[in-house]
Coordinates of C-alpha atoms in Angstrom, one line a residue:
M1 CA 11.7 2.1 -30.9
A2 CA 10.5 2.3 -27.8
S3 CA 11.9 4.8 -25.0
P4 CA 12.4 4.1 -21.7
F5 CA 12.7 6.2 -19.1
G6 CA 13.8 6.9 -15.4
S7 CA 17.1 5.9 -13.7
N8 CA 16.5 2.1 -13.0
T9 CA 15.8 0.6 -16.3
T10 CA 19.0 -1.6 -16.5
E11 CA 17.4 -4.9 -17.1
S12 CA 19.1 -7.6 -15.1
A13 CA 19.0 -11.2 -16.7
G14 CA 19.6 -13.1 -13.5
R15 CA 16.0 -11.9 -12.5
L16 CA 14.3 -12.4 -15.5
R17 CA 15.5 -16.3 -15.7
D18 CA 14.5 -16.8 -11.2
I19 CA 11.0 -15.3 -13.2
R20 CA 11.1 -18.0 -15.6
S21 CA 11.9 -20.1 -12.7
A22 CA 9.5 -19.3 -10.1
V23 CA 6.4 -19.7 -13.5
S24 CA 8.1 -23.0 -13.8
K25 CA 8.1 -24.1 -10.2
S26 CA 4.6 -22.7 -9.7
Q27 CA 3.4 -25.1 -12.3
L28 CA 4.8 -27.9 -11.0
L29 CA 3.9 -27.5 -7.5
G30 CA 0.1 -27.1 -8.8
F31 CA -0.5 -23.7 -8.6
T32 CA -3.0 -22.5 -10.8
S33 CA -3.8 -18.9 -12.0
D34 CA -7.6 -17.2 -11.1
V35 CA -7.8 -15.6 -14.6
D36 CA -9.4 -16.9 -17.3
T37 CA -6.6 -17.3 -19.8
R38 CA -8.5 -18.4 -22.5
G39 CA -8.9 -14.7 -23.7
K40 CA -6.1 -15.3 -25.7
V41 CA -3.9 -12.8 -27.3
D42 CA -4.7 -11.8 -30.9
S43 CA -2.0 -13.0 -33.4
N44 CA -1.6 -9.1 -34.3
P45 CA -3.2 -7.0 -31.9
K46 CA -2.8 -3.6 -31.0
V47 CA -0.2 -2.0 -29.1
C48 CA -3.0 -1.1 -26.3
E49 CA -4.9 -4.1 -26.8
Y50 CA -1.5 -6.5 -26.1
I51 CA -0.6 -4.1 -23.0
V52 CA -4.3 -4.8 -21.2
G53 CA -3.9 -7.6 -22.3
V54 CA -0.6 -9.5 -20.9
L55 CA -1.9 -7.5 -17.7
A56 CA -5.2 -8.7 -17.3
D57 CA -5.1 -12.0 -19.1
K58 CA -1.3 -13.0 -17.0
L59 CA -1.3 -11.4 -14.4
G60 CA -4.9 -11.0 -13.1
I61 CA -6.3 -8.2 -13.1
K62 CA -10.3 -7.9 -13.2
H63 CA -10.2 -4.2 -12.8
A64 CA -8.6 -0.2 -14.1
F65 CA -9.7 2.6 -12.4
G66 CA -9.5 5.3 -14.3
C67 CA -11.3 8.1 -15.8
P68 CA -11.6 8.0 -19.7
G69 CA -9.6 10.6 -21.9
D70 CA -9.2 12.1 -25.9
F71 CA -5.9 10.9 -25.8
A72 CA -6.6 7.9 -24.0
F73 CA -8.6 6.4 -26.0
A74 CA -6.6 3.4 -27.7
F75 CA -6.4 2.0 -23.8
D76 CA -10.1 3.0 -22.7
D77 CA -11.1 0.4 -25.8
A78 CA -8.7 -2.3 -25.0
I79 CA -9.9 -2.3 -21.5
E80 CA -13.8 -2.1 -22.9
E81 CA -13.2 -4.8 -25.4
N82 CA -11.3 -7.3 -23.4
P83 CA -13.7 -9.7 -21.6
N84 CA -11.8 -11.0 -18.3
I85 CA -11.2 -6.8 -17.0
E86 CA -13.6 -4.0 -16.2
F87 CA -13.1 -0.7 -16.7
V88 CA -14.1 1.3 -13.4
V89 CA -15.3 4.9 -13.6
S90 CA -14.1 6.6 -11.3
S91 CA -15.2 10.5 -10.1
N92 CA -11.6 11.8 -10.5
E93 CA -8.0 10.9 -11.1
L94 CA -7.5 11.2 -8.0
N95 CA -9.3 8.7 -6.5
A96 CA -8.8 6.4 -8.8
S97 CA -4.8 6.4 -7.8
Y98 CA -6.0 5.7 -4.1
A99 CA -8.3 3.0 -5.3
A100 CA -5.7 1.8 -7.2
D101 CA -3.3 1.8 -4.3
A102 CA -5.3 -0.5 -2.1
Y103 CA -6.3 -2.9 -5.4
A104 CA -2.7 -3.7 -5.4
R105 CA -2.3 -3.9 -1.7
V106 CA -4.3 -6.7 -1.6
H107 CA -4.1 -8.5 -5.6
G108 CA -0.6 -7.6 -6.0
A109 CA -0.9 -5.5 -8.8
S110 CA -3.4 -3.2 -10.5
I111 CA -4.1 -0.8 -12.8
L112 CA -4.8 3.4 -13.1
T113 CA -5.0 5.1 -16.3
T114 CA -5.3 8.3 -17.4
T115 CA -5.4 10.6 -20.6
Y116 CA -2.3 13.2 -20.5
G117 CA -1.8 16.1 -19.0
V118 CA -4.5 16.6 -17.1
G119 CA -4.9 13.3 -16.0
E120 CA -2.1 12.1 -15.1
M121 CA -1.6 15.2 -12.9
S122 CA -4.4 14.4 -11.0
A123 CA -3.1 11.5 -10.5
I124 CA -0.2 12.1 -9.0
N125 CA -0.5 12.1 -5.9
G126 CA -1.8 9.0 -5.3
V127 CA 0.8 7.2 -7.7
L128 CA 3.5 8.5 -5.2
G129 CA 1.9 7.3 -2.2
A130 CA 1.7 3.7 -3.9
K131 CA 5.3 4.7 -4.6
A132 CA 6.2 5.9 -1.3
E133 CA 4.2 2.7 0.9
R134 CA 5.9 0.1 -1.6
V135 CA 2.4 -0.8 -2.1
G136 CA 2.5 -3.3 -5.3
A137 CA 2.5 -3.4 -9.2
L138 CA 0.7 -0.4 -10.2
F139 CA 1.4 0.3 -14.1
H140 CA -0.1 4.3 -14.5
L141 CA -1.2 3.5 -18.7
V142 CA -0.9 7.2 -20.1
G143 CA -2.3 8.3 -23.6
E144 CA -0.9 11.0 -25.0
P145 CA -1.5 12.7 -28.5
G146 CA -0.4 11.2 -31.5
L147 CA 3.0 10.9 -32.3
R148 CA 1.8 12.4 -36.0
L149 CA 0.1 15.1 -33.9
Q150 CA 2.7 15.8 -31.6
H151 CA 5.3 16.0 -34.7
T152 CA 3.1 19.0 -36.5
G153 CA 4.3 21.4 -33.6
R154 CA 0.1 22.2 -33.1
V155 CA -0.5 23.8 -29.1
L156 CA -3.1 21.1 -28.1
H157 CA -5.7 21.0 -25.3
H158 CA -4.3 19.6 -22.4
T159 CA -0.9 21.2 -22.3
L160 CA 1.1 24.2 -22.1
G161 CA 0.4 25.8 -25.1
E162 CA 3.9 25.0 -25.5
D163 CA 6.1 22.7 -28.7
A164 CA 7.4 19.3 -27.3
V165 CA 4.3 17.7 -26.5
S166 CA 5.5 14.5 -24.9
G167 CA 8.5 15.9 -22.6
Q168 CA 6.1 18.7 -20.8
F169 CA 5.3 15.9 -18.0
A170 CA 6.7 12.9 -18.3
E171 CA 9.9 14.2 -15.9
I172 CA 7.4 14.7 -13.8
T173 CA 5.2 11.1 -13.7
E174 CA 9.0 9.6 -14.2
H175 CA 9.3 10.8 -10.3
S176 CA 6.4 9.1 -9.6
C177 CA 7.4 5.5 -10.4
C178 CA 10.5 2.9 -10.0
V179 CA 10.1 3.2 -13.8
G180 CA 8.9 4.4 -17.4
L181 CA 7.9 3.5 -21.0
R182 CA 7.1 5.7 -23.7
V183 CA 6.3 3.5 -26.3
T184 CA 7.2 4.7 -30.0
D185 CA 7.6 1.2 -32.0
P186 CA 5.2 -1.0 -31.9
A187 CA 7.9 -3.8 -32.1
S188 CA 9.5 -3.8 -29.6
V189 CA 6.8 -3.7 -26.7
P190 CA 6.8 -7.2 -25.9
K191 CA 10.3 -7.5 -24.4
D192 CA 10.0 -4.1 -23.3
L193 CA 6.0 -4.6 -21.3
D194 CA 8.1 -7.5 -20.2
R195 CA 11.3 -5.9 -18.6
V196 CA 8.9 -3.0 -16.9
I197 CA 6.2 -5.8 -15.3
E198 CA 9.8 -7.4 -14.0
I199 CA 10.7 -4.4 -12.0
A200 CA 7.2 -2.8 -11.3
L201 CA 7.3 -6.7 -9.3
S202 CA 10.3 -6.8 -8.0
K203 CA 10.0 -3.2 -6.6
H204 CA 5.8 -3.1 -5.3
Q205 CA 5.9 0.1 -6.6
P206 CA 4.2 2.1 -9.5
V207 CA 5.5 1.6 -13.3
C208 CA 4.3 3.9 -16.3
I209 CA 3.8 2.8 -19.5
R210 CA 3.0 6.0 -21.8
V211 CA 1.6 5.3 -25.7
P212 CA 0.9 7.8 -28.0
K213 CA -2.7 7.7 -29.8
D214 CA -1.3 6.7 -32.9
I215 CA 0.6 3.8 -31.5
G216 CA -1.9 2.9 -29.9
Y217 CA -4.0 1.5 -32.0
A218 CA -1.1 0.4 -34.1
R219 CA -0.6 -3.5 -34.8
I220 CA 2.5 -5.1 -33.5
P221 CA 4.2 -7.0 -36.1
K222 CA 4.1 -10.8 -36.0
K223 CA 6.8 -11.2 -36.4
A224 CA 7.7 -9.4 -32.9
L225 CA 5.7 -12.6 -31.0
T226 CA 6.6 -15.2 -33.0
H227 CA 10.2 -14.5 -31.9
F228 CA 9.5 -14.1 -28.7
K229 CA 8.5 -15.8 -25.4
S230 CA 6.1 -13.8 -22.1
I231 CA 8.2 -15.0 -19.4
F232 CA 4.1 -14.1 -18.2
S233 CA 2.2 -16.5 -21.2
N234 CA 1.2 -18.8 -18.9
G235 CA -0.3 -16.6 -15.9
V236 CA 0.7 -15.6 -12.9
P237 CA -1.2 -17.0 -9.4
R238 CA -2.7 -14.8 -8.0
N239 CA -0.6 -16.3 -4.7
Q240 CA 3.1 -15.9 -6.3
I241 CA 2.7 -12.3 -7.7
R242 CA 4.4 -10.8 -4.9
L243 CA 7.0 -13.5 -4.6
M244 CA 7.5 -13.4 -8.2
C245 CA 10.0 -11.0 -8.7
H246 CA 13.2 -10.6 -6.9
P247 CA 16.7 -9.4 -6.9
I248 CA 19.2 -12.7 -6.8
S249 CA 21.2 -12.9 -3.6
V250 CA 25.2 -13.0 -4.6
E251 CA 26.3 -15.8 -3.2
L252 CA 29.7 -15.1 -0.9
E253 CA 27.3 -11.8 0.2
L254 CA 24.3 -13.7 1.7
Q255 CA 26.6 -16.7 3.1
N256 CA 29.1 -13.8 4.9
G257 CA 26.2 -12.1 6.2
V258 CA 23.8 -14.2 7.3
S259 CA 26.7 -15.6 9.6
S260 CA 27.4 -12.1 10.9
V261 CA 24.0 -12.0 12.1
I262 CA 23.9 -15.4 13.5
K263 CA 27.2 -14.8 15.4
R264 CA 25.5 -11.4 16.3
L265 CA 22.4 -13.5 17.8
E266 CA 25.4 -15.9 19.6
V267 CA 25.8 -13.5 21.7
S268 CA 22.7 -11.3 22.2
K269 CA 21.4 -11.8 25.8
R270 CA 17.8 -10.5 25.2
L271 CA 16.6 -9.7 21.9
V272 CA 13.3 -8.5 20.3
V273 CA 12.3 -8.8 16.6
M274 CA 10.2 -5.9 14.9
A275 CA 8.4 -7.0 12.3
S276 CA 8.2 -4.7 9.2
Y277 CA 5.5 -3.9 6.7
V278 CA 7.9 -4.6 4.3
I279 CA 7.3 -8.8 5.6
Q280 CA 3.1 -8.4 3.3
R281 CA 4.7 -6.2 0.1
Q282 CA 6.7 -8.9 -0.4
G283 CA 4.8 -12.1 0.9
L284 CA 6.9 -13.7 3.6
E285 CA 4.4 -13.8 5.7
D286 CA 5.1 -17.2 6.7
K287 CA 9.0 -17.3 6.6
A288 CA 9.3 -14.8 9.2
I289 CA 6.7 -15.9 11.5
A290 CA 9.4 -19.2 11.2
L291 CA 12.0 -17.6 12.1
I292 CA 10.1 -15.4 15.4
E293 CA 9.1 -18.7 16.6
K294 CA 12.4 -20.2 16.1
L295 CA 14.1 -18.0 17.7
G296 CA 11.4 -17.6 20.6
A297 CA 12.3 -13.7 20.7
P298 CA 9.1 -11.5 21.2
F299 CA 8.1 -9.1 18.2
V300 CA 6.8 -6.2 17.8
V301 CA 5.2 -3.9 15.4
T302 CA 5.4 -0.3 14.1
T303 CA 2.2 2.2 13.2
M304 CA 3.2 1.4 9.7
D305 CA 3.4 -2.5 10.6
K306 CA 0.0 -2.8 11.8
G307 CA -1.3 -6.2 10.7
V308 CA 1.6 -8.0 9.4
L309 CA 1.9 -10.7 11.5
S310 CA -1.4 -12.2 13.5
E311 CA -2.0 -9.8 16.4
H312 CA -3.0 -13.0 18.0
H313 CA 0.8 -14.9 17.6
P314 CA 1.9 -15.7 21.9
L315 CA 5.2 -13.8 20.9
Y316 CA 3.0 -10.9 20.3
A317 CA 4.2 -8.4 22.2
G318 CA 2.2 -5.2 21.3
M319 CA 2.6 -1.9 18.8
Y320 CA 6.2 0.4 19.8
K321 CA 5.8 3.8 19.1
G322 CA 8.8 5.4 21.3
K323 CA 7.9 6.7 24.5
M324 CA 3.8 7.3 23.6
S325 CA 4.1 2.7 23.5
H326 CA 2.3 0.6 26.4
P327 CA 5.1 0.8 29.2
T328 CA 5.4 -3.3 28.9
V329 CA 6.7 -2.2 25.1
V330 CA 9.3 0.4 26.2
N331 CA 10.5 -1.7 28.8
L332 CA 11.0 -4.6 26.1
V333 CA 12.6 -2.7 23.2
D334 CA 14.4 -0.2 25.4
S335 CA 16.2 -3.3 27.3
A336 CA 16.9 -5.6 24.0
D337 CA 20.3 -5.5 24.0
T338 CA 19.4 -7.1 20.3
V339 CA 16.6 -5.9 17.8
L340 CA 16.3 -8.3 15.3
D341 CA 14.0 -6.1 12.2
I342 CA 13.2 -8.1 9.7
G343 CA 12.3 -6.4 6.6
G344 CA 12.7 -2.9 7.4
I345 CA 11.2 -0.8 9.5
L346 CA 10.5 2.3 8.6
W347 CA 12.3 5.2 11.2
D348 CA 9.7 7.8 10.7
D349 CA 8.1 10.2 12.7
L350 CA 4.8 9.2 13.3
S351 CA 5.6 5.6 13.2
T352 CA 8.8 6.1 16.1
G353 CA 5.7 7.8 18.3
F354 CA 7.2 11.9 17.0
G355 CA 10.8 10.5 17.0
T356 CA 10.8 9.3 20.9
S357 CA 12.4 6.2 19.9
A358 CA 15.3 5.5 21.8
V359 CA 16.4 2.2 19.6
L360 CA 20.1 2.9 18.7
K361 CA 21.5 1.3 15.3
E362 CA 24.4 -0.3 17.1
R363 CA 21.7 -2.3 18.9
V364 CA 19.8 -3.3 15.7
I365 CA 20.4 -5.9 12.6
E366 CA 18.1 -4.8 10.0
L367 CA 17.7 -7.5 7.1
D368 CA 16.2 -4.6 4.5
G369 CA 14.2 -5.9 2.2
N370 CA 13.1 -3.1 0.4
N371 CA 17.2 -3.1 -0.5
A372 CA 18.2 -6.3 -0.3
A373 CA 20.5 -5.7 2.7
I374 CA 21.9 -6.8 5.1
S375 CA 23.2 -4.2 8.3
L376 CA 24.7 -4.3 11.4
G377 CA 24.6 -1.0 13.8
D378 CA 27.8 -0.6 15.8
E379 CA 28.9 2.1 18.3
T380 CA 29.8 4.0 15.2
E381 CA 26.1 3.7 13.7
Q382 CA 23.9 5.1 16.3
C383 CA 21.4 7.3 14.3
M384 CA 18.6 4.7 13.0
Q385 CA 18.3 7.1 9.9
N386 CA 21.9 5.8 9.1
R387 CA 22.0 3.4 5.8
A388 CA 25.2 2.5 5.7
R389 CA 25.0 -1.3 4.5
S390 CA 27.1 -3.8 5.3
F391 CA 26.2 -6.8 3.2
R392 CA 24.6 -5.9 -0.3
T393 CA 22.3 -8.4 -2.5
C394 CA 20.8 -9.8 -0.2
Y395 CA 17.5 -10.7 -1.0
L396 CA 15.0 -11.1 2.1
G397 CA 13.4 -14.2 1.3
D398 CA 17.0 -16.1 1.1
V399 CA 17.9 -14.5 4.4
L400 CA 15.2 -16.1 6.2
D401 CA 15.6 -19.9 4.7
A402 CA 19.2 -19.9 5.3
L403 CA 18.6 -18.7 9.2
L404 CA 15.8 -20.6 8.9
E405 CA 18.3 -23.9 8.3
A406 CA 20.7 -22.5 10.6
S407 CA 21.9 -23.7 14.3
L408 CA 20.4 -20.0 16.3
P409 CA 19.9 -19.1 19.7
S410 CA 16.6 -20.1 21.3
F411 CA 15.3 -16.9 24.1
S412 CA 12.9 -17.1 26.4
T413 CA 11.4 -13.8 27.1
E414 CA 8.7 -13.1 29.0
I415 CA 5.9 -11.6 28.0
Q416 CA 2.6 -9.6 29.1
A417 CA -0.5 -10.4 27.3
V418 CA -1.3 -7.9 24.7
S419 CA -4.4 -5.9 26.7
R420 CA -7.6 -5.3 24.6
W421 CA -9.0 -2.3 24.0
P422 CA -11.4 -1.9 27.0
P423 CA -15.3 -2.4 25.9
C424 CA -18.0 0.2 26.5
Q425 CA -19.7 0.6 29.8
N426 CA -22.7 2.0 29.4
P427 CA -24.5 1.9 25.8
A428 CA -26.5 4.9 26.4
D429 CA -23.1 7.1 26.3
P430 CA -23.0 9.7 24.1
I431 CA -20.0 8.6 21.6
T432 CA -16.1 9.0 22.0
Y433 CA -12.9 8.6 20.4
A434 CA -12.5 5.5 22.8
H435 CA -16.0 4.3 21.9
I436 CA -15.2 4.4 18.7
A437 CA -11.8 2.6 18.9
A438 CA -14.2 -0.1 21.2
V439 CA -17.1 -1.0 19.2
V440 CA -14.4 -1.2 15.5
Q441 CA -12.4 -3.5 17.8
E442 CA -15.8 -5.6 18.6
F443 CA -17.0 -5.7 15.1
L444 CA -14.5 -6.6 13.1
Q445 CA -14.7 -10.4 12.3
E446 CA -11.9 -12.7 11.1
G447 CA -11.0 -12.0 7.2
D448 CA -11.9 -8.7 7.1
I449 CA -10.5 -5.7 5.9
F450 CA -10.0 -2.8 8.2
V451 CA -9.5 0.8 6.3
C452 CA -7.8 3.9 8.4
E453 CA -8.1 6.8 7.5
V454 CA -4.7 8.7 8.2
G455 CA -5.5 11.8 10.5
T456 CA -7.2 11.4 14.0
S457 CA -9.2 7.7 12.7
S458 CA -5.3 6.7 12.3
M459 CA -4.2 8.6 16.0
I460 CA -6.1 6.0 17.7
L461 CA -7.6 2.8 16.0
P462 CA -3.7 1.6 15.6
A463 CA -4.8 0.6 18.8
I464 CA -6.4 -1.9 18.8
Q465 CA -6.2 -5.8 18.6
L466 CA -7.2 -7.0 14.6
P467 CA -8.7 -10.2 14.5
K468 CA -7.1 -13.0 13.0
N469 CA -6.4 -12.9 9.1
C470 CA -7.1 -9.4 9.4
R471 CA -5.8 -7.4 6.5
F472 CA -5.1 -3.1 8.2
I473 CA -4.7 -0.2 5.5
S474 CA -3.9 2.9 6.3
Q475 CA -1.8 5.1 4.4
T476 CA 0.3 6.3 7.2
L477 CA 3.8 6.8 5.4
W478 CA 2.1 9.2 2.3
G479 CA -0.5 10.3 4.6
S480 CA -2.6 12.2 2.1
I481 CA -5.8 12.8 4.0
G482 CA -8.9 11.7 1.7
Y483 CA -7.5 8.3 0.5
A484 CA -9.6 5.5 2.9
T485 CA -13.1 6.4 0.7
P486 CA -12.3 5.5 -2.8
A487 CA -8.9 2.9 -0.5
V488 CA -12.4 0.9 0.5
F489 CA -13.8 0.6 -2.7
G490 CA -10.6 -0.6 -4.6
A491 CA -9.8 -3.3 -2.0
S492 CA -13.8 -4.6 -2.1
L493 CA -12.6 -4.5 -6.0
A494 CA -10.1 -6.9 -5.3
S495 CA -11.0 -9.3 -2.8
P496 CA -15.2 -9.1 -3.3
K497 CA -15.5 -12.2 -0.7
Q498 CA -14.1 -10.0 2.1
R499 CA -16.1 -7.6 4.6
C500 CA -14.3 -4.3 3.9
V501 CA -15.3 -1.6 6.7
M502 CA -13.3 1.7 7.0
V503 CA -13.3 4.6 9.6
T504 CA -12.7 8.1 8.1
G505 CA -12.6 11.7 9.5
D506 CA -15.3 13.8 8.1
G507 CA -12.6 16.3 6.7
A508 CA -10.8 13.9 4.9
H509 CA -14.2 11.7 3.3
Q510 CA -15.2 15.9 2.3
M511 CA -11.8 15.5 -0.2
T512 CA -13.3 12.2 -1.8
A513 CA -16.9 11.5 -0.5
N514 CA -17.7 11.8 -4.5
E515 CA -16.2 7.8 -5.3
L516 CA -19.8 6.8 -3.2
G517 CA -21.8 6.6 -6.5
N518 CA -19.2 4.4 -7.3
M519 CA -19.5 1.9 -5.2
V520 CA -22.6 1.8 -5.5
R521 CA -22.4 1.3 -9.5
Y522 CA -20.6 -1.5 -9.0
G523 CA -22.2 -3.7 -6.8
T524 CA -19.8 -2.8 -3.6
M525 CA -20.6 -3.1 -0.2
P526 CA -18.0 -1.4 2.4
I527 CA -19.6 -0.7 5.8
I528 CA -18.6 2.6 6.1
V529 CA -17.9 4.7 9.6
V530 CA -17.7 8.9 9.1
L531 CA -16.4 10.4 12.2
N532 CA -18.4 14.0 12.3
N533 CA -16.1 16.6 14.8
G534 CA -17.0 19.8 12.3
V535 CA -13.2 20.0 12.8
Y536 CA -10.0 18.8 10.8
G537 CA -9.0 17.1 13.9
V538 CA -5.5 15.2 13.3
E539 CA -4.1 19.1 12.9
E540 CA -6.0 20.7 16.2
F541 CA -3.9 17.7 18.2
L542 CA -0.8 19.3 16.3
E543 CA -1.0 22.7 17.3
K544 CA -2.5 21.9 21.1
N545 CA -6.5 22.6 20.0
A546 CA -5.8 26.0 20.1
L547 CA -9.5 26.3 17.7
L548 CA -8.2 27.7 15.3
S549 CA -10.6 29.0 12.2
Y550 CA -8.7 27.6 9.7
N551 CA -9.3 23.5 11.0
E552 CA -12.8 24.0 10.5
I553 CA -14.8 22.3 8.0
A554 CA -18.2 22.5 6.0
N555 CA -20.8 21.8 8.1
W556 CA -22.6 18.6 5.7
G557 CA -25.3 16.6 6.0
Y558 CA -23.5 13.5 5.5
A559 CA -26.3 10.8 5.3
D560 CA -28.1 13.3 3.1
V561 CA -25.0 13.0 0.8
A562 CA -24.9 9.5 1.2
R563 CA -28.6 8.6 -0.1
S564 CA -27.9 11.4 -3.0
M565 CA -25.3 9.7 -4.1
G566 CA -27.1 6.3 -4.7
C567 CA -26.3 5.1 -0.9
G568 CA -30.4 4.8 0.5
K569 CA -31.8 1.9 -1.7
D570 CA -29.9 -0.6 -1.1
W571 CA -27.5 -0.1 2.0
I572 CA -28.4 0.9 5.7
V573 CA -27.5 4.8 5.9
E574 CA -28.0 6.0 9.2
T575 CA -26.8 8.9 11.4
V576 CA -26.0 8.1 14.9
S577 CA -25.3 9.3 18.3
T578 CA -25.1 6.9 21.0
V579 CA -22.7 3.2 21.0
E580 CA -25.7 1.6 21.2
A581 CA -26.8 3.0 18.1
L582 CA -23.4 3.0 16.2
V583 CA -23.3 -1.1 17.9
T584 CA -27.1 -1.8 15.8
S585 CA -26.0 0.0 12.8
L586 CA -22.7 -1.7 12.3
H587 CA -24.7 -4.9 13.0
C588 CA -27.4 -5.2 11.0
A589 CA -25.3 -4.9 7.8
R590 CA -23.4 -7.7 8.4
A591 CA -26.8 -9.3 9.3
E592 CA -28.4 -8.0 5.9
V593 CA -24.9 -8.7 4.1
K594 CA -25.5 -4.6 3.2
G595 CA -22.8 -1.9 2.6
A596 CA -23.8 1.1 5.1
Y597 CA -23.0 4.0 5.7
I598 CA -23.6 5.8 9.3
E599 CA -22.8 9.0 10.4
V600 CA -21.4 9.3 13.9
I601 CA -21.7 12.7 15.9
L602 CA -18.7 13.0 18.5
E603 CA -19.6 13.9 21.6
E604 CA -15.5 14.5 22.0
K605 CA -14.2 17.1 19.5
L606 CA -10.9 16.9 20.1
L607 CA -8.3 14.3 21.1
D608 CA -5.9 15.0 23.8
S609 CA -3.3 17.2 21.7
L610 CA 0.4 16.9 21.8
S611 CA 2.4 17.7 24.6
S612 CA 4.7 21.3 23.7
S613 CA 7.7 19.0 24.5
A614 CA 6.7 16.4 21.6
L615 CA 5.7 19.4 19.6
S616 CA 9.1 21.0 19.6
M617 CA 10.7 17.3 19.3
E618 CA 8.7 17.1 15.7
Y619 CA 8.8 20.1 14.1
M620 CA 12.3 21.6 15.6
D621 CA 10.6 24.9 15.3
A622 CA 12.4 26.5 18.2
P623 CA 15.9 27.5 17.3
T624 CA 19.0 26.1 18.6
L625 CA 21.1 27.9 21.0
H626 CA 24.8 27.1 21.2

């Protein structure tokens, strides 16, 4: 039989009923899937054909990222033979995992395929990042050695040279996902696949599906399909993927939790709303903004939540980063007697200005989307990392609906208009970080996707004002530098009608630049800006700009590298050193609808470093004296 691994494999009958209801509702409302469902699943399909068929034909995943491998040939062949999906051959599995992460952020679900051992382990970093940031349902398909081969006890390639092949890497992979499935019985595949898809869509996290090679080519008995009706059999509209599966609220908990929230709001004098990234992950933007407007309260976001709601909304007050925020934002948040956290703000070090936030738990009403809970702080709970729950199993969408239907107090707070990054004054100036922010802010347009590398880029660019309907992608929590280059590739394939713009530093770019050739191969046209300062700038920022030799990087000819990978023929490839040249190259790429690779020679090599006191607060390196 198929044996699931992982700690969250319990099937929820209530959630499955809700999924069926959601599918039926989408059909009644006239939603149409953007997938071609004519590719009917064979009445007697092979195991991997069935798995790929459901993910591609029913969830609308049109690209699978990965590298071919002998133990994964059953998955590789199934992807190759399905007309509704394309195998995107990545330069390595880590790049593939980053691309799949960004694809899931945009589409809601994605596929990563790797071979046993070397392939899946190479991808683990990126899969863990997708888990940490809850980017969507990333399906990690792993091909194992065939069961017959495993049973021989032979020492195989891609292993540790030991017996028990099937268990050597499963535990590691398990921890990178919210649930796992190892298939050993073809007859159980239809039911078990529905279950793990439901969990992945509910948790917005990766799942791993492991299939031994011989089982992958085995056919599912007709009886197993005849006696089973998949809840995804009619296809899922793209605009419903994030809403499809969610916890069923416990009615009494929901009523009591919402009642407690209303009572707290009624005695509040100054309210500020913090809008979490979870709102976007769960597809609840419209409901969240409706609640904010009903309350009439200003809202802020942290770095992790950049772009989750429109920064042009009249109630948007700016970005909150603890004491590193604009003074008006600090005053707004610090003076509020109640903070309504919609979705569950991630109170990590970077989102709170390296731990400089003064927000205390006692002032916070937390509508926790990830854990489906409502938590009201009091004077006994001052630490924002305290995860004590007051009301459990309260789905965020249901909480927002209940609050929107209730009678709520209205708040009126004077909000200072959010200031845009000041424009460049002299086009002939050599380029600084401030110039980069100004130019990018002016260049981005409504509907763009902006991918910002973690590192020096993410220290400054979140401060710009995004256009309306501009998606912001950055790996803020996991923070694996090198993410952005494959990510802009994945985002471009997920939504080819949107223009994807990326800014990365040279140190991060060197880690994954070999994905450039694949961008050309698969016809994407991102606009890539590489900031050349010759060092790992963010590490210098965290070390008081000590100019340490281990932060120096190799001096590449970046434009030449791009040309050598095929970008020179159809893309704009330039090296620029003035503001005017950068602006010209960007606008040429936009006007001519071409991909662009722009190397920027920075006049300003480093940002102002973090202060000694801030570093001490962040890392606690100095001993505590008593």
